[in-house]
mmCIF file of C-alpha atoms in Angstrom:
data_model
loop_
_atom_site.group_PDB
_atom_site.id
_atom_site.type_symbol
_atom_site.label_atom_id
_atom_site.label_comp_id
_atom_site.label_asym_id
_atom_site.label_seq_id
_atom_site.Cartn_x
_atom_site.Cartn_y
_atom_site.Cartn_z
ATOM 1 C CA UNK D 26 106.736 77.591 114.144
ATOM 2 C CA UNK D 27 108.510 78.663 111.376
ATOM 3 C CA UNK D 28 107.889 81.532 109.978
ATOM 4 C CA UNK D 29 107.184 80.908 106.306
ATOM 5 C CA UNK D 30 108.676 83.997 103.892
ATOM 6 C CA UNK D 31 109.522 81.616 101.035
ATOM 7 C CA UNK D 32 111.476 83.446 98.334
ATOM 8 C CA UNK D 33 109.859 87.277 98.182
ATOM 9 C CA UNK D 34 106.837 87.223 99.135
ATOM 10 C CA UNK D 35 104.802 87.557 102.983
ATOM 11 C CA UNK D 36 106.297 86.211 105.517
ATOM 12 C CA UNK D 37 104.021 84.340 107.668
ATOM 13 C CA UNK D 38 105.171 83.979 111.406
ATOM 14 C CA UNK D 39 102.700 82.183 113.312
ATOM 15 C CA UNK D 40 102.688 82.174 116.827
ATOM 16 C CA UNK D 41 99.119 81.062 117.590
ATOM 17 C CA UNK D 42 98.233 84.621 115.680
ATOM 18 C CA UNK D 43 99.602 86.037 112.800
ATOM 19 C CA UNK D 44 103.217 87.791 114.346
ATOM 20 C CA UNK D 45 102.002 91.934 114.391
ATOM 21 C CA UNK D 46 104.658 94.332 111.735
ATOM 22 C CA UNK D 47 105.684 97.307 112.056
ATOM 23 C CA UNK D 48 102.491 98.581 109.281
ATOM 24 C CA UNK D 49 100.228 95.944 111.375
ATOM 25 C CA UNK D 50 100.441 93.687 108.352
ATOM 26 C CA UNK D 51 102.060 90.485 107.486
ATOM 27 C CA UNK D 52 105.572 91.028 107.303
ATOM 28 C CA UNK D 53 107.188 92.323 103.687
ATOM 29 C CA UNK D 54 109.874 90.902 102.294
ATOM 30 C CA UNK D 55 110.495 92.793 99.186
ATOM 31 C CA UNK D 56 114.191 92.768 98.039
ATOM 32 C CA UNK D 57 116.493 89.394 96.199
ATOM 33 C CA UNK D 58 113.849 87.676 94.448
ATOM 34 C CA UNK D 59 114.903 83.598 93.774
ATOM 35 C CA UNK D 60 118.071 81.705 95.982
ATOM 36 C CA UNK D 61 119.246 82.764 98.551
ATOM 37 C CA UNK D 62 116.586 85.295 99.247
ATOM 38 C CA UNK D 63 113.990 85.013 101.873
ATOM 39 C CA UNK D 64 115.197 82.822 105.297
ATOM 40 C CA UNK D 65 113.652 82.257 107.724
ATOM 41 C CA UNK D 66 114.127 80.512 111.475
ATOM 42 C CA UNK D 67 112.538 80.360 114.992
ATOM 43 C CA UNK D 68 115.208 81.499 118.165
ATOM 44 C CA UNK D 69 113.270 79.560 121.102
ATOM 45 C CA UNK D 70 110.459 81.478 121.813
ATOM 46 C CA UNK D 71 111.472 84.063 119.313
ATOM 47 C CA UNK D 72 110.720 84.698 115.913
ATOM 48 C CA UNK D 73 112.993 86.691 113.331
ATOM 49 C CA UNK D 74 113.127 86.359 109.668
ATOM 50 C CA UNK D 75 115.774 86.847 107.522
ATOM 51 C CA UNK D 76 115.411 89.340 104.417
ATOM 52 C CA UNK D 77 116.994 89.695 101.973
ATOM 53 C CA UNK D 78 120.205 87.899 101.484
ATOM 54 C CA UNK D 79 121.491 84.597 102.789
ATOM 55 C CA UNK D 80 124.473 82.724 102.502
ATOM 56 C CA UNK D 81 127.142 83.773 100.228
ATOM 57 C CA UNK D 82 124.005 85.894 97.749
ATOM 58 C CA UNK D 83 125.256 89.445 96.419
ATOM 59 C CA UNK D 84 125.859 92.544 98.258
ATOM 60 C CA UNK D 85 121.607 92.806 99.654
ATOM 61 C CA UNK D 86 119.616 94.585 97.944
ATOM 62 C CA UNK D 87 116.580 95.559 100.101
ATOM 63 C CA UNK D 88 114.220 97.741 99.641
ATOM 64 C CA UNK D 89 111.631 97.746 102.488
ATOM 65 C CA UNK D 90 111.892 96.417 105.727
ATOM 66 C CA UNK D 91 108.876 95.634 107.785
ATOM 67 C CA UNK D 92 110.394 95.045 111.916
ATOM 68 C CA UNK D 93 108.708 91.781 113.145
ATOM 69 C CA UNK D 94 108.842 91.725 117.306
ATOM 70 C CA UNK D 95 111.271 88.922 118.955
ATOM 71 C CA UNK D 96 109.774 89.896 122.980
ATOM 72 C CA UNK D 97 109.210 93.107 122.646
ATOM 73 C CA UNK D 98 111.808 94.468 121.117
ATOM 74 C CA UNK D 99 111.183 94.667 116.896
ATOM 75 C CA UNK D 100 114.204 93.745 114.724
ATOM 76 C CA UNK D 101 114.291 92.823 111.267
ATOM 77 C CA UNK D 102 117.724 91.593 110.136
ATOM 78 C CA UNK D 103 118.166 92.941 106.226
ATOM 79 C CA UNK D 104 120.086 91.915 103.705
ATOM 80 C CA UNK D 105 123.213 90.761 105.691
ATOM 81 C CA UNK D 106 123.210 86.838 106.131
ATOM 82 C CA UNK D 107 126.248 84.468 105.132
ATOM 83 C CA UNK D 108 129.452 85.594 104.798
ATOM 84 C CA UNK D 109 129.079 87.491 101.107
ATOM 85 C CA UNK D 110 126.284 89.057 101.267
ATOM 86 C CA UNK D 111 126.720 93.378 102.542
ATOM 87 C CA UNK D 112 123.842 94.218 103.615
ATOM 88 C CA UNK D 113 122.430 97.767 102.333
ATOM 89 C CA UNK D 114 119.092 99.124 103.712
ATOM 90 C CA UNK D 115 117.554 101.923 102.046
ATOM 91 C CA UNK D 116 114.681 102.118 104.423
ATOM 92 C CA UNK D 117 114.417 99.116 106.186
ATOM 93 C CA UNK D 118 114.755 98.407 109.827
ATOM 94 C CA UNK D 119 117.629 96.546 110.999
ATOM 95 C CA UNK D 120 118.132 95.066 114.134
ATOM 96 C CA UNK D 121 116.484 97.351 116.088
ATOM 97 C CA UNK D 122 112.951 98.329 118.697
ATOM 98 C CA UNK D 123 110.287 100.519 118.509
ATOM 99 C CA UNK D 124 110.355 102.927 114.984
ATOM 100 C CA UNK D 125 113.915 103.093 115.272
ATOM 101 C CA UNK D 126 115.604 102.887 111.145
ATOM 102 C CA UNK D 127 118.332 101.067 109.846
ATOM 103 C CA UNK D 128 122.085 100.022 110.658
ATOM 104 C CA UNK D 129 122.786 100.825 106.680
ATOM 105 C CA UNK D 130 121.454 103.818 105.129
ATOM 106 C CA UNK D 131 121.877 105.465 101.694
ATOM 107 C CA UNK D 132 123.574 104.807 98.538
ATOM 108 C CA UNK D 133 126.104 101.932 99.031
ATOM 109 C CA UNK D 134 126.868 102.357 103.542
ATOM 110 C CA UNK D 135 128.506 99.271 104.907
ATOM 111 C CA UNK D 136 127.475 99.282 108.411
ATOM 112 C CA UNK D 137 127.919 102.868 108.461
ATOM 113 C CA UNK D 138 124.548 104.995 108.965
ATOM 114 C CA UNK D 139 124.254 108.718 106.709
ATOM 115 C CA UNK D 140 120.134 109.517 107.365
ATOM 116 C CA UNK D 141 119.497 107.170 109.917
ATOM 117 C CA UNK D 142 120.284 105.967 112.596
ATOM 118 C CA UNK D 143 121.808 102.348 114.023
ATOM 119 C CA UNK D 144 120.306 100.078 116.781
ATOM 120 C CA UNK D 145 118.247 101.684 118.292
ATOM 121 C CA UNK D 146 115.711 102.086 120.316
ATOM 122 C CA UNK D 147 111.962 104.213 120.188
ATOM 123 C CA UNK D 148 111.623 106.950 118.078
ATOM 124 C CA UNK D 149 115.275 106.372 116.876
ATOM 125 C CA UNK D 150 118.188 107.705 119.693
ATOM 126 C CA UNK D 151 121.273 107.388 118.501
ATOM 127 C CA UNK D 152 123.233 105.432 119.963
ATOM 128 C CA UNK D 153 126.553 106.539 121.511
ATOM 129 C CA UNK D 154 129.883 104.891 122.884
ATOM 130 C CA UNK D 155 129.676 104.785 126.292
ATOM 131 C CA UNK D 156 125.876 104.631 127.711
ATOM 132 C CA UNK D 157 123.083 104.082 126.401
ATOM 133 C CA UNK D 158 120.137 106.311 127.958
ATOM 134 C CA UNK D 159 117.911 104.727 127.719
ATOM 135 C CA UNK D 160 119.275 101.983 128.847
ATOM 136 C CA UNK D 161 120.772 98.398 128.268
ATOM 137 C CA UNK D 162 117.746 97.855 124.952
ATOM 138 C CA UNK D 163 117.417 95.207 122.287
ATOM 139 C CA UNK D 164 118.845 92.775 124.771
ATOM 140 C CA UNK D 165 116.275 90.103 125.003
ATOM 141 C CA UNK D 166 117.527 87.429 127.215
ATOM 142 C CA UNK D 167 120.148 85.283 126.836
ATOM 143 C CA UNK D 168 118.613 84.531 122.944
ATOM 144 C CA UNK D 169 120.974 84.941 120.633
ATOM 145 C CA UNK D 170 119.278 86.643 117.357
ATOM 146 C CA UNK D 171 120.577 87.375 114.623
ATOM 147 C CA UNK D 172 124.442 87.013 115.820
ATOM 148 C CA UNK D 173 126.388 84.108 117.638
ATOM 149 C CA UNK D 174 127.129 84.232 121.331
ATOM 150 C CA UNK D 175 125.924 85.049 125.147
ATOM 151 C CA UNK D 176 124.755 87.925 123.683
ATOM 152 C CA UNK D 177 121.218 89.207 122.677
ATOM 153 C CA UNK D 178 119.476 91.264 120.595
ATOM 154 C CA UNK D 179 121.757 92.885 117.511
ATOM 155 C CA UNK D 180 125.008 92.160 119.896
ATOM 156 C CA UNK D 181 127.389 89.798 121.960
ATOM 157 C CA UNK D 182 128.783 90.871 124.770
ATOM 158 C CA UNK D 183 127.914 92.719 127.482
ATOM 159 C CA UNK D 184 127.514 95.986 126.091
ATOM 160 C CA UNK D 185 123.639 97.381 124.971
ATOM 161 C CA UNK D 186 122.568 97.515 121.936
ATOM 162 C CA UNK D 187 123.703 100.908 119.660
ATOM 163 C CA UNK D 188 127.077 102.010 122.180
ATOM 164 C CA UNK D 189 128.812 99.615 123.407
ATOM 165 C CA UNK D 190 129.988 99.229 126.640
ATOM 166 C CA UNK D 191 132.673 96.510 127.509
ATOM 167 C CA UNK D 192 131.431 94.143 124.790
ATOM 168 C CA UNK D 193 129.847 96.199 120.370
ATOM 169 C CA UNK D 194 126.432 96.377 119.420
ATOM 170 C CA UNK D 195 126.059 94.121 115.627
ATOM 171 C CA UNK D 196 129.236 92.273 115.852
ATOM 172 C CA UNK D 197 131.435 89.438 117.156
ATOM 173 C CA UNK D 198 134.847 89.839 118.666
ATOM 174 C CA UNK D 199 137.517 90.561 115.729
ATOM 175 C CA UNK D 200 135.728 89.469 112.683
ATOM 176 C CA UNK D 201 132.586 90.360 111.804
ATOM 177 C CA UNK D 202 130.435 92.759 109.250
ATOM 178 C CA UNK D 203 128.377 94.742 110.482
ATOM 179 C CA UNK D 204 130.692 96.081 113.731
ATOM 180 C CA UNK D 205 134.069 97.517 114.277
ATOM 181 C CA UNK D 206 137.293 95.068 115.862
ATOM 182 C CA UNK D 207 138.320 97.854 117.542
ATOM 183 C CA UNK D 208 134.683 97.430 119.117
ATOM 184 C CA UNK D 209 132.871 101.041 118.024
ATOM 185 C CA UNK D 210 129.388 101.373 116.658
ATOM 186 C CA UNK D 211 128.002 101.715 113.411
ATOM 187 C CA UNK D 212 130.499 104.760 112.152
ATOM 188 C CA UNK D 213 132.127 105.410 114.974
ATOM 189 C CA UNK D 214 135.072 105.407 116.437
ATOM 190 C CA UNK D 215 138.608 104.490 113.505
ATOM 191 C CA UNK D 216 138.445 101.211 113.297
ATOM 192 C CA UNK D 217 136.351 100.029 109.740
ATOM 193 C CA UNK D 218 133.058 100.273 109.824
ATOM 194 C CA UNK D 219 130.497 97.257 108.242
ATOM 195 C CA UNK D 220 132.690 95.069 106.887
ATOM 196 C CA UNK D 221 135.361 93.459 108.941
ATOM 197 C CA UNK D 222 137.250 90.592 108.722
ATOM 198 C CA UNK D 223 136.210 87.535 107.050
ATOM 199 C CA UNK D 224 133.259 86.749 109.529
ATOM 200 C CA UNK D 225 129.672 86.955 108.109
ATOM 201 C CA UNK D 226 127.578 89.504 108.247
ATOM 202 C CA UNK D 227 125.357 89.594 111.850
ATOM 203 C CA UNK D 228 125.931 85.885 113.072
ATOM 204 C CA UNK D 229 129.326 85.725 112.880
ATOM 205 C CA UNK D 230 130.692 83.453 115.780
ATOM 206 C CA UNK D 231 133.982 84.287 117.657
#
């Protein structure tokens, strides 16, 4: 069913029972109250809550965000949805698995990580270009979660999560936000990281 997360209130995602969040409680959607605060959707049997800014809301201010689970993958898209939100996350968990940390960490990093890790698995092992030690992580079947295309959760193409193989992580094509046009990961490489081109955030079409 559709997960209800009305405008900054507790996010409910009934799939028979409440989906457990990272803290074993209902997911808290703390962020921007009012218009464009919290959106919800259910992708197939994949529950995902978008927390923060939806549409053309202001630059993403997300204080905390617990992890919801897509299959066995914990994912929470924080602050970045639509065409105008540039997500900065303090302690949220964005597009990661298990206890990994954020796509955007710090005081003003856009698509960068200052103190956290990006798109990682387990205990927060940092993804890197060329491969992931534990394999392809955060890819759930053929579901497109947080992005558009045939890729899996948080990334597009044949690349893994938290790194780049042929595809890349958390970005689509050449014009998405929270990725790099040159196909690198997080803030790796020479391409601009975070907001590139005119595409939207984490759900950009090719």
